[in-house]
Amino acid sequence: MDISVIITVHKKRKQYLFQALSSVKSQKLNKKLETIIVADFESNYNDNEIKWVTVNNEKLGPKIAAGIEESHGDVIALLEDDDIWLPKKLAFVEETFKRIKGLSFLHHSYITTFDNLIPISKKLTNCYKRFFYDPIKREGQLKSLYPYCVTNNSSIAISREAAISAIDGLKKLNRAPGVDRFIFMTAITEGIVLHEPKVLTLYRRPGLTSI
């Protein structure tokens, strides 16, 4: 199973990029990753293992769509420039997609932090239990999953089939808060959707300083 990582970068937040990228390079995964950075500005960044894609659009949906079109992985993991992955994130993603046949969407818990990555609270998101839904068998807890267990794009990984199905819709999405839910609603037409209450992302609130 090959994994593609798509890092979306906004010009106004580019100062966070190398922390996000460092968290990708620190993943405990014994395989080479395909890493694609999609930004709304040009860069002379040079790394043979990373592909830089420039788009003339600052909106999140079109950036993710461009990244999907450039990717080749069986599973696509999303990361926004100001967030951080914990080291075992992609190993967990790989193991979960291998273990659950027909999985199209995986979401996990995260902790919200101040700008300096100090946790605002040690509490998880309000999705502190495992929830799943199988649209073919019509089994699971769909009402528990949506909308509260699908927020934060950096905590989402999707199958290639679900990603391809989402491209056209993502190109039209202009508001970041709607992207994660749109991806979920697309993925549910492709296979099983799952939330795991395991913290694997630090969700940064830029500009919010701790006391």
Short mmCIF file of C-alpha atoms in Angstrom, two decimals:
data_model
loop_
_atom_site.label_atom_id
_atom_site.label_comp_id
_atom_site.label_asym_id
_atom_site.label_seq_id
_atom_site.Cartn_x
_atom_site.Cartn_y
_atom_site.Cartn_z
CA MET A 1 0.00 0.00 0.00
CA ASP A 2 1.37 3.38 -1.04
CA ILE A 3 0.54 6.58 0.83
CA SER A 4 0.49 10.07 -0.64
CA VAL A 5 0.73 13.09 1.65
CA ILE A 6 -0.79 16.37 0.50
CA ILE A 7 0.31 19.47 2.43
CA THR A 8 -1.74 22.57 1.60
CA VAL A 9 -0.01 25.89 2.19
CA HIS A 10 -1.44 29.41 2.41
CA LYS A 11 0.92 32.29 1.69
CA LYS A 12 -0.16 34.07 4.87
CA ARG A 13 0.78 31.01 6.96
CA LYS A 14 3.89 29.82 5.16
CA GLN A 15 6.02 30.36 8.28
CA TYR A 16 4.52 27.15 9.70
CA LEU A 17 5.27 24.96 6.69
CA PHE A 18 8.59 23.54 7.76
CA GLN A 19 7.20 22.40 11.11
CA ALA A 20 4.43 20.57 9.28
CA LEU A 21 6.91 19.10 6.81
CA SER A 22 9.22 18.04 9.62
CA SER A 23 6.35 16.12 11.21
CA VAL A 24 5.87 14.23 7.93
CA LYS A 25 9.56 13.39 7.67
CA SER A 26 9.49 12.13 11.27
CA GLN A 27 6.84 9.49 10.60
CA LYS A 28 7.60 5.98 11.88
CA LEU A 29 6.92 4.30 8.57
CA ASN A 30 9.33 1.95 6.85
CA LYS A 31 8.60 3.05 3.31
CA LYS A 32 9.12 5.98 1.02
CA LEU A 33 6.28 8.49 0.97
CA GLU A 34 4.98 10.56 -1.90
CA THR A 35 4.81 14.08 -0.49
CA ILE A 36 3.13 16.88 -2.43
CA ILE A 37 3.07 20.51 -1.30
CA VAL A 38 0.33 22.62 -2.88
CA ALA A 39 0.71 26.37 -2.36
CA ASP A 40 -0.69 29.62 -3.67
CA PHE A 41 2.79 31.09 -4.21
CA GLU A 42 5.99 30.22 -6.03
CA SER A 43 9.01 28.84 -4.17
CA ASN A 44 12.58 27.84 -4.88
CA TYR A 45 12.32 25.07 -2.29
CA ASN A 46 14.42 22.16 -3.51
CA ASP A 47 13.94 18.60 -2.28
CA ASN A 48 14.10 15.63 -4.62
CA GLU A 49 11.64 13.69 -2.45
CA ILE A 50 8.96 16.39 -2.43
CA LYS A 51 6.89 17.78 -5.27
CA TRP A 52 5.92 21.46 -5.12
CA VAL A 53 2.74 22.45 -6.96
CA THR A 54 1.75 26.10 -7.36
CA VAL A 55 -1.89 27.01 -7.93
CA ASN A 56 -3.46 30.40 -8.61
CA ASN A 57 -6.06 29.92 -5.91
CA GLU A 58 -5.80 30.55 -2.17
CA LYS A 59 -8.84 28.40 -1.33
CA LEU A 60 -8.38 25.04 0.37
CA GLY A 61 -10.69 22.89 -1.76
CA PRO A 62 -8.98 23.61 -5.10
CA LYS A 63 -5.57 23.06 -3.48
CA ILE A 64 -6.54 19.61 -2.25
CA ALA A 65 -8.00 18.81 -5.67
CA ALA A 66 -4.73 19.80 -7.34
CA GLY A 67 -2.80 17.61 -4.92
CA ILE A 68 -5.02 14.61 -5.60
CA GLU A 69 -4.53 15.04 -9.33
CA GLU A 70 -0.75 14.95 -8.83
CA SER A 71 -0.79 11.98 -6.44
CA HIS A 72 -0.43 8.25 -7.07
CA GLY A 73 -0.98 6.67 -3.64
CA ASP A 74 -3.61 4.11 -2.70
CA VAL A 75 -4.36 6.22 0.38
CA ILE A 76 -4.15 10.01 0.62
CA ALA A 77 -3.45 11.77 3.93
CA LEU A 78 -4.14 15.49 4.26
CA LEU A 79 -2.13 18.01 6.27
CA GLU A 80 -2.66 21.75 6.52
CA ASP A 81 0.42 23.96 6.84
CA ASP A 82 -0.17 25.07 10.43
CA ASP A 83 -0.89 21.63 11.90
CA ILE A 84 1.47 18.90 13.14
CA TRP A 85 1.30 15.12 12.89
CA LEU A 86 2.49 12.93 15.74
CA PRO A 87 5.18 10.38 14.74
CA LYS A 88 2.94 7.29 14.58
CA LYS A 89 0.20 8.90 12.48
CA LEU A 90 0.94 7.30 9.09
CA ALA A 91 1.80 3.91 10.56
CA PHE A 92 -1.67 3.94 12.11
CA VAL A 93 -3.24 5.02 8.83
CA GLU A 94 -1.49 2.23 6.93
CA GLU A 95 -2.39 -0.44 9.48
CA THR A 96 -6.04 0.64 9.61
CA PHE A 97 -6.56 0.69 5.84
CA LYS A 98 -4.91 -2.72 5.52
CA ARG A 99 -7.01 -4.17 8.34
CA ILE A 100 -10.43 -2.88 7.25
CA LYS A 101 -11.36 -3.97 3.75
CA GLY A 102 -13.45 -1.36 1.93
CA LEU A 103 -12.41 1.55 4.16
CA SER A 104 -12.75 4.84 2.28
CA PHE A 105 -12.45 7.46 5.05
CA LEU A 106 -10.47 7.49 8.29
CA HIS A 107 -10.64 10.28 10.84
CA HIS A 108 -8.86 10.34 14.19
CA SER A 109 -8.90 12.61 17.22
CA TYR A 110 -6.75 15.69 17.65
CA ILE A 111 -5.80 18.19 20.32
CA THR A 112 -6.25 21.91 19.74
CA THR A 113 -3.21 24.03 20.60
CA PHE A 114 -2.14 27.62 20.92
CA ASP A 115 0.16 29.09 18.27
CA ASN A 116 3.20 27.73 20.17
CA LEU A 117 1.70 24.18 20.15
CA ILE A 118 0.87 24.19 23.86
CA PRO A 119 -2.49 22.38 24.23
CA ILE A 120 -5.45 24.64 24.95
CA SER A 121 -7.01 21.68 26.75
CA LYS A 122 -6.02 18.07 27.29
CA LYS A 123 -9.53 17.03 26.29
CA LEU A 124 -10.01 15.31 22.95
CA THR A 125 -12.51 16.45 20.41
CA ASN A 126 -16.01 15.50 21.50
CA CYS A 127 -15.62 12.27 19.50
CA TYR A 128 -13.99 10.27 22.25
CA LYS A 129 -15.39 6.91 21.15
CA ARG A 130 -14.86 4.74 18.10
CA PHE A 131 -17.59 5.24 15.48
CA PHE A 132 -18.01 3.66 12.06
CA TYR A 133 -20.58 3.35 9.31
CA ASP A 134 -20.82 0.79 6.53
CA PRO A 135 -23.12 2.20 3.81
CA ILE A 136 -23.49 -1.16 2.06
CA LYS A 137 -24.59 -3.11 5.12
CA ARG A 138 -26.18 0.02 6.62
CA GLU A 139 -24.49 -0.75 9.92
CA GLY A 140 -22.88 1.63 12.37
CA GLN A 141 -23.35 5.03 13.96
CA LEU A 142 -23.74 7.53 11.15
CA LYS A 143 -25.48 10.14 13.31
CA SER A 144 -22.60 9.98 15.81
CA LEU A 145 -20.04 10.42 13.06
CA TYR A 146 -21.50 13.38 11.21
CA PRO A 147 -20.81 16.24 11.56
CA TYR A 148 -18.81 16.26 14.80
CA CYS A 149 -16.38 13.42 14.10
CA VAL A 150 -15.15 14.56 10.71
CA THR A 151 -13.67 18.00 11.44
CA ASN A 152 -10.03 19.02 10.91
CA ASN A 153 -8.62 18.13 7.51
CA SER A 154 -5.23 17.21 8.99
CA SER A 155 -6.90 14.30 10.78
CA ILE A 156 -8.32 12.77 7.58
CA ALA A 157 -7.03 10.02 5.29
CA ILE A 158 -9.04 8.73 2.34
CA SER A 159 -8.87 5.99 -0.24
CA ARG A 160 -7.79 6.89 -3.74
CA GLU A 161 -11.27 6.05 -5.06
CA ALA A 162 -12.91 8.48 -2.64
CA ALA A 163 -10.33 11.15 -3.44
CA ILE A 164 -10.88 10.90 -7.19
CA SER A 165 -14.64 11.13 -6.67
CA ALA A 166 -14.18 14.32 -4.64
CA ILE A 167 -12.00 16.26 -7.11
CA ASP A 168 -14.71 18.11 -9.05
CA GLY A 169 -16.57 19.15 -5.91
CA LEU A 170 -13.39 20.26 -4.15
CA LYS A 171 -12.54 22.57 -7.02
CA LYS A 172 -15.75 24.48 -6.30
CA LEU A 173 -15.36 24.70 -2.52
CA ASN A 174 -14.15 28.06 -1.26
CA ARG A 175 -14.66 27.77 2.50
CA ALA A 176 -12.27 25.62 4.54
CA PRO A 177 -14.88 24.63 7.17
CA GLY A 178 -16.87 22.83 4.50
CA VAL A 179 -14.02 20.83 2.99
CA ASP A 180 -13.74 18.13 5.66
CA ARG A 181 -17.48 17.48 5.65
CA PHE A 182 -17.63 17.41 1.86
CA ILE A 183 -14.84 14.81 1.76
CA PHE A 184 -16.74 12.73 4.31
CA MET A 185 -20.00 12.89 2.35
CA THR A 186 -18.17 11.87 -0.83
CA ALA A 187 -16.29 9.03 0.87
CA ILE A 188 -19.46 7.55 2.32
CA THR A 189 -20.60 6.78 -1.22
CA GLU A 190 -17.40 4.79 -1.79
CA GLY A 191 -17.12 2.61 1.30
CA ILE A 192 -16.76 2.37 5.07
CA VAL A 193 -16.14 5.54 7.10
CA LEU A 194 -14.44 5.40 10.49
CA HIS A 195 -13.47 7.64 13.41
CA GLU A 196 -10.84 6.41 15.87
CA PRO A 197 -10.39 8.27 19.21
CA LYS A 198 -6.61 8.23 18.91
CA VAL A 199 -4.79 11.58 19.03
CA LEU A 200 -2.43 11.83 16.08
CA THR A 201 -2.67 15.53 15.13
CA LEU A 202 -1.97 18.83 16.85
CA TYR A 203 -4.48 21.34 15.50
CA ARG A 204 -2.87 24.76 15.80
CA ARG A 205 -4.87 27.96 16.24
CA PRO A 206 -2.61 30.56 14.53
CA GLY A 207 -2.28 33.82 16.41
CA LEU A 208 -3.80 32.42 19.60
CA THR A 209 -1.19 32.79 22.34
CA SER A 210 -1.02 31.00 25.67
CA ILE A 211 -0.90 32.94 28.92
#
